[in-house]
Tab-separated table of C-alpha atoms in Angstrom:
chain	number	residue	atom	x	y	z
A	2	UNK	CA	-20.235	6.838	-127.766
A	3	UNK	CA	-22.613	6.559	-125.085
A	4	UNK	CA	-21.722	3.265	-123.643
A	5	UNK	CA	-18.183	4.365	-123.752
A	6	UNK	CA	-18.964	7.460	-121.825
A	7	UNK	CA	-21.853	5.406	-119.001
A	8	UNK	CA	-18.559	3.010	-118.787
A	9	UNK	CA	-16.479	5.300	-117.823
A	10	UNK	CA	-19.200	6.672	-115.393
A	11	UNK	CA	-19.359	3.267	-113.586
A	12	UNK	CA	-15.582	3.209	-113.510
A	13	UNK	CA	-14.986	6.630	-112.085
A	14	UNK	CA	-17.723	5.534	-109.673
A	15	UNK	CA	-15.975	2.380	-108.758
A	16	UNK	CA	-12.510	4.249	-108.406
A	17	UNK	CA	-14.493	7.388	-105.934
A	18	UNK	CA	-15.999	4.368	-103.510
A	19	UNK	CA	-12.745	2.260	-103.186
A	20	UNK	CA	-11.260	5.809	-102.489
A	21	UNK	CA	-13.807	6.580	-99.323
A	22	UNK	CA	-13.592	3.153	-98.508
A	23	UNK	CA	-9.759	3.629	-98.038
A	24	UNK	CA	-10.393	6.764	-96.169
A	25	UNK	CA	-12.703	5.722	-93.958
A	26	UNK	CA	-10.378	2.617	-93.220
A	27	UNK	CA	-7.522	5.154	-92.331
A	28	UNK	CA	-9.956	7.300	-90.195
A	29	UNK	CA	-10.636	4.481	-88.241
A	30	UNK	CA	-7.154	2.972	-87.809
A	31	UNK	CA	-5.872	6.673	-86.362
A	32	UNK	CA	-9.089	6.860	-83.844
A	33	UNK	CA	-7.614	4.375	-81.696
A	34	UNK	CA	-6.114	5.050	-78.556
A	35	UNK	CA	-2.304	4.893	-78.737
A	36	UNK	CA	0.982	5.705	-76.512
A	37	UNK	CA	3.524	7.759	-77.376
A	38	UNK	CA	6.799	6.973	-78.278
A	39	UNK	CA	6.063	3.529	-79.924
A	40	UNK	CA	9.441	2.642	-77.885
A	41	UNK	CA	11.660	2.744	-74.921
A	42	UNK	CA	14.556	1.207	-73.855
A	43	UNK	CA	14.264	-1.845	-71.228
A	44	UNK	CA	15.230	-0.293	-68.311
A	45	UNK	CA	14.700	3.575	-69.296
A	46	UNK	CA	14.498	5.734	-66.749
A	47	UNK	CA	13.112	9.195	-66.049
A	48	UNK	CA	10.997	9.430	-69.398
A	49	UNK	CA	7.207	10.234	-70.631
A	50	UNK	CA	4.238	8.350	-71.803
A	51	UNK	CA	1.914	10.197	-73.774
A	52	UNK	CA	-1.722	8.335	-74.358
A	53	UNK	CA	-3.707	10.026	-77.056
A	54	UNK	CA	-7.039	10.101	-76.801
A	55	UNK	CA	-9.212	10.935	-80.138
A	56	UNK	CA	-12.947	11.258	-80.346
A	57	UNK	CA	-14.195	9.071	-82.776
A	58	UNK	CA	-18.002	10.122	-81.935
A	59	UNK	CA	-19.770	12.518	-84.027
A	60	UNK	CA	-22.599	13.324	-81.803
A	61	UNK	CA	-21.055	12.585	-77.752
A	62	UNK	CA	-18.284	13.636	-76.347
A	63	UNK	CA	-15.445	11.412	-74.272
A	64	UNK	CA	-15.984	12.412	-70.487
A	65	UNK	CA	-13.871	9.708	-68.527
A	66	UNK	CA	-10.131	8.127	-69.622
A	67	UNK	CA	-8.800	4.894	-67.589
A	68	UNK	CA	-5.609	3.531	-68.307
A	69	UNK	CA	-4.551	0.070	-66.649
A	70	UNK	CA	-0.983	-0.518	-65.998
A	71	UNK	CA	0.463	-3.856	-66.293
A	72	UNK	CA	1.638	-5.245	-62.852
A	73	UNK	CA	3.367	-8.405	-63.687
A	74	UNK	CA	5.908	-5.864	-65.473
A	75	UNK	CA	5.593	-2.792	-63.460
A	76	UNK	CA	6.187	0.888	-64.213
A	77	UNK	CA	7.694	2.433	-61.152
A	78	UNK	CA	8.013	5.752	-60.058
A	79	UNK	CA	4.285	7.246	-61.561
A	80	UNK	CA	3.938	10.540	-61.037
A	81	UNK	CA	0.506	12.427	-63.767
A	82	UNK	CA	1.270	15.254	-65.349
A	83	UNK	CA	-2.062	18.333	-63.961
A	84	UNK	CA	-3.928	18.260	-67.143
A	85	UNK	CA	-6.290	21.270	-67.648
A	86	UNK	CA	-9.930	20.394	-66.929
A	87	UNK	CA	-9.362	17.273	-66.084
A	88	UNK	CA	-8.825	15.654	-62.515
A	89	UNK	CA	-6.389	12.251	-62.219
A	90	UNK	CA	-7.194	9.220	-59.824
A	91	UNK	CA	-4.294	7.680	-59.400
A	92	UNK	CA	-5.060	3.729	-58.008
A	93	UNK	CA	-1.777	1.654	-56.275
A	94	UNK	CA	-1.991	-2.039	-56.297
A	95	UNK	CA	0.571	-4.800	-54.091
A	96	UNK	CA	2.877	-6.673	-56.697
A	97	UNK	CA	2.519	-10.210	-56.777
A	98	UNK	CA	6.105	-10.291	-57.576
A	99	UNK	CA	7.910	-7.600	-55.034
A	100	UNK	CA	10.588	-5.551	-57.347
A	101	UNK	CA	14.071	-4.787	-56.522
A	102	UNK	CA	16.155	-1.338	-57.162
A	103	UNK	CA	19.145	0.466	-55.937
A	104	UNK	CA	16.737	2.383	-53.717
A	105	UNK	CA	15.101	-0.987	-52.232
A	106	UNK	CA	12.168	-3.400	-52.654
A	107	UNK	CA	9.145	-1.565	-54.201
A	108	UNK	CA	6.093	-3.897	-53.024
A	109	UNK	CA	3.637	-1.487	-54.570
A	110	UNK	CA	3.195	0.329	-58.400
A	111	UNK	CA	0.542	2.195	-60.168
A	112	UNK	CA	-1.885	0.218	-61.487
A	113	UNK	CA	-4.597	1.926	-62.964
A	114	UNK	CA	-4.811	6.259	-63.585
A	115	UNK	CA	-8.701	7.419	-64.254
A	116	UNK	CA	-8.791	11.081	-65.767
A	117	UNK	CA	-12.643	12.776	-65.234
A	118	UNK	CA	-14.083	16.047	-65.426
A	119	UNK	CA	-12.813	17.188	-68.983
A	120	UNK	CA	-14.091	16.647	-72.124
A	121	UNK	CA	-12.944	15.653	-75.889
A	122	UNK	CA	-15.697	17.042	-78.592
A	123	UNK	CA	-16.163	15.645	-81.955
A	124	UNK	CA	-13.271	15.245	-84.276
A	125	UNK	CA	-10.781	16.861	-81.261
A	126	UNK	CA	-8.464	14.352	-79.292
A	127	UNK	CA	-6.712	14.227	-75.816
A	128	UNK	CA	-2.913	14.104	-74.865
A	129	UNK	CA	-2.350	12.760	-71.435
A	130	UNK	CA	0.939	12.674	-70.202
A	131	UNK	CA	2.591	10.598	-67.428
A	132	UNK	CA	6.071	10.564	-66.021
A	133	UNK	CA	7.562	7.431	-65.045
A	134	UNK	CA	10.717	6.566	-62.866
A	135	UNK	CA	11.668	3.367	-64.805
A	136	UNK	CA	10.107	0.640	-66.929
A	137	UNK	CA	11.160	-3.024	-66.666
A	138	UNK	CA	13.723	-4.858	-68.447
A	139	UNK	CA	12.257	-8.186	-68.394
A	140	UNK	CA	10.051	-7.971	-70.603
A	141	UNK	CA	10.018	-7.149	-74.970
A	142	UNK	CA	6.233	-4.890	-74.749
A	143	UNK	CA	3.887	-3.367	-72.185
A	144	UNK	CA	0.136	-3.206	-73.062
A	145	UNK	CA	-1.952	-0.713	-71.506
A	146	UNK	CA	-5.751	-1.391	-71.378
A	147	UNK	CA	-8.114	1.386	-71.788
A	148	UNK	CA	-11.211	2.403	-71.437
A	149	UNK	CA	-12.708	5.327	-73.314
A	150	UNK	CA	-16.523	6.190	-71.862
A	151	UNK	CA	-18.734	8.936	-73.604
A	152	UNK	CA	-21.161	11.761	-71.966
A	153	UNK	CA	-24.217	9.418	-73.847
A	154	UNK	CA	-22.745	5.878	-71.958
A	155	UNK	CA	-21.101	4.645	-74.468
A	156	UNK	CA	-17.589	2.723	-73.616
A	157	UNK	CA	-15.407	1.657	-75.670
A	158	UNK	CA	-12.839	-0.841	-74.698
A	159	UNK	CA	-9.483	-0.953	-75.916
A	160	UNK	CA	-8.573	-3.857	-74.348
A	161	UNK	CA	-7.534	-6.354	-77.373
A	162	UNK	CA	-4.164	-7.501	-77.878
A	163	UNK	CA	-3.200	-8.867	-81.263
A	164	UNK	CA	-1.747	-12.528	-81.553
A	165	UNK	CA	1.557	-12.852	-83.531
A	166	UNK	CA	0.612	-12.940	-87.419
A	167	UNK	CA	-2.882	-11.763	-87.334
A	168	UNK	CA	-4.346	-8.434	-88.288
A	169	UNK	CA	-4.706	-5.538	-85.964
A	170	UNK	CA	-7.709	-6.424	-83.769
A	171	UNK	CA	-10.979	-3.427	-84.019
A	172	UNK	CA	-9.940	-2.298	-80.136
A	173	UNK	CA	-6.544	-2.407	-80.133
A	174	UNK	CA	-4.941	-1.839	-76.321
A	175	UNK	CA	-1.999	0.581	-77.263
A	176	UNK	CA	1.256	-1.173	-76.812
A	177	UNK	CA	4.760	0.227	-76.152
A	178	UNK	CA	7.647	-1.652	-77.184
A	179	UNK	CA	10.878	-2.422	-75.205
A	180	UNK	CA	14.319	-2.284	-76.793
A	181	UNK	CA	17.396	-3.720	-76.287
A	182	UNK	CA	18.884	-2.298	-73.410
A	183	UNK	CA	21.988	0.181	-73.672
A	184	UNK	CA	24.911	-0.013	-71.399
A	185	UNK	CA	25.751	2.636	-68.952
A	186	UNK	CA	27.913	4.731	-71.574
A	187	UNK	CA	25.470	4.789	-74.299
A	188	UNK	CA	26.917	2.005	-75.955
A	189	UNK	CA	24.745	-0.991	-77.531
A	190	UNK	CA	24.727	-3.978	-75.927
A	191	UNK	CA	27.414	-6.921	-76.237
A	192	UNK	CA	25.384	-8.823	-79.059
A	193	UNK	CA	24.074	-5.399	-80.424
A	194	UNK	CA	27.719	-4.122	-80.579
A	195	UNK	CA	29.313	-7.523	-81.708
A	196	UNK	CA	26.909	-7.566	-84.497
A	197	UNK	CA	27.418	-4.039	-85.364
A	198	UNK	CA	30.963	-4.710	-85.239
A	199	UNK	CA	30.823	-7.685	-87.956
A	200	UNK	CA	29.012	-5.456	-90.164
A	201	UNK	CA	31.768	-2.928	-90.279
A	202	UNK	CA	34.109	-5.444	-90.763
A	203	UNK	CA	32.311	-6.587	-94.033
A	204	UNK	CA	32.008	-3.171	-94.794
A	205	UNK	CA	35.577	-2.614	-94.208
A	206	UNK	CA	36.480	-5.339	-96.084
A	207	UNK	CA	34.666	-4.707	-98.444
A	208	UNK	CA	35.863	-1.502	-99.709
A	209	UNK	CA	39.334	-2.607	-99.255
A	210	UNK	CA	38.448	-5.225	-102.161
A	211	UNK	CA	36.909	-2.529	-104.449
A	212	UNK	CA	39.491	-0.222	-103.506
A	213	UNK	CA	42.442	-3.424	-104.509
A	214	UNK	CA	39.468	-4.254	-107.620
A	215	UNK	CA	40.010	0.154	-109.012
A	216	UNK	CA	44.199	0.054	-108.027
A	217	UNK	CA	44.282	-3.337	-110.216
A	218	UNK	CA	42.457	-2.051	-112.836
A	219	UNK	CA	44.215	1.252	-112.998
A	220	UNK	CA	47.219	-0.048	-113.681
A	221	UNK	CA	46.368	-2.431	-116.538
A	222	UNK	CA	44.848	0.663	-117.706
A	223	UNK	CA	47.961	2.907	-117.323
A	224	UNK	CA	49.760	-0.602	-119.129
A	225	UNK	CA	47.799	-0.535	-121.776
A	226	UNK	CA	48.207	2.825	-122.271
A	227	UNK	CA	52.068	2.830	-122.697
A	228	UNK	CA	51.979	-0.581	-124.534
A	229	UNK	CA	49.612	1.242	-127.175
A	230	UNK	CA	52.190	4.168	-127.063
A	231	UNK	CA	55.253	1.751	-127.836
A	232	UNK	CA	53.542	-0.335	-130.399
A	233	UNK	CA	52.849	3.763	-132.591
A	234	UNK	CA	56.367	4.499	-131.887
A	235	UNK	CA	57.617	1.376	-133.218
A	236	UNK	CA	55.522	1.374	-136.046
A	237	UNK	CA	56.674	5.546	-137.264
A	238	UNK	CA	60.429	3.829	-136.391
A	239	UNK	CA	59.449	1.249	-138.822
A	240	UNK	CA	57.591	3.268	-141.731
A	241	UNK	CA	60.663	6.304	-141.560
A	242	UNK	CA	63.342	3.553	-141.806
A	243	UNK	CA	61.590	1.668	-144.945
A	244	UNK	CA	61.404	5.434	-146.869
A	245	UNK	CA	65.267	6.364	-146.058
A	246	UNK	CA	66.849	3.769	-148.257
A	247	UNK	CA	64.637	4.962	-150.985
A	248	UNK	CA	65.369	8.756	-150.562
């Protein structure tokens, strides 16, 4: 009994440290820096990026936020939302590759946004929030680089990018991802819609075969049905005209 009861000790041990083990994985995954949506549209105009910020240091606190902007696919049209506390340092750089709009050649974007003077505690995190004008359409992602420095000195760069199949890297950059771009109206676009369109087909023609599939088998059911009936009517003919010559 008592090597039953020390095994099950050892297994509800087991079962508590793959538990914190999991739990401290998750912690760490939802400390990293990330922007907010996950996706635009290519092309969007007139939206909001949201980085969050968390403190993942128990004993400092995060005093200094710089996001880096990607130039070869700029975001035009920056503006920083006033975030209480905290003051914004907005830094322009020339574009190697000028861009043009409706409203002319830009030549210059945003390319990197340093928030000081506030301060994230221990287990607390940060939204900040910045407007944008438009985002390209040339591209499928946008990775912003950041660094996160603490009151102690401690900086933490979120500056990896992970490679197509591998895990998540341990500083992940946060990444926004571009859509398919929608036409003017709202509508999909032509290989977006075309494809939609094939699917309702299928769909369409696929519930007018199970709609021909329950009419068929309806009426061999209703067939039956009055076949049975004539076959018990013909058989009561049959039965009352073999007593009547008897009678």
């Amino acid at each position: 009994m008592s090597a039953y009861r020390t095994t099950l000790r050892r297994a509800g041990t087991v079962a508590a440290l793959a538990t914190a083990g999991v739990l401290a994985a998750a912690g760490v995954a939802s400390a990293h820096v990330t922007v907010h949506p996950e996706s635009y549209g290519k092309g969007a105009t007139d939206g909001v990026l949201t980085f969050r910020v968390p403190n993942e240091e128990d004993k400092s606190s995060t005093t200094k936020v710089q996001v880096f902007l990607p130039t070869d696919h700029p975001v035009l049209g920056v503006l920083v939302t006033p975030q209480d506390g905290w003051t914004a340092k907005v830094t322009t750089s020339k574009l190697k590759t000028p861009v043009k709009t409706d409203d002319g050649t830009i030549t210059d974007a945003v390319s990197e946004i340093t928030w000081t003077g506030g301060k994230i505690g221990a287990g607390q995190f940060e939204d900040f929030n910045v407007a944008f004008g438009q985002l390209p359409d040339d591209t499928d992602q946008l990775t912003f680089k950041t660094l996160q420095t603490y009151a102690d000195g401690d900086v933490v760069r979120w500056i990896e990018e992970a490679a197509a199949g591998d895990d998540e890297p341990e500083n992940p950059a946060p990444v926004l991802k571009l859509t398919a771009k929608e036409s003017e109206d709202g509508d999909e676009t032509p290989a977006a819609s075309a494809s939609t369109a094939a699917t309702a087909t299928k769909t369409t023609s696929a519930s007018s075969s199970s709609s021909s599939s329950d009419s068929t088998a309806r009426g061999l059911g209703v067939a039956g049905l009055i076949v049975g009936v004539l076959g018990l009517a013909a058989g009561a003919f049959a039965v009352v005209r073999s007593r009547s010559p008897r009678s």
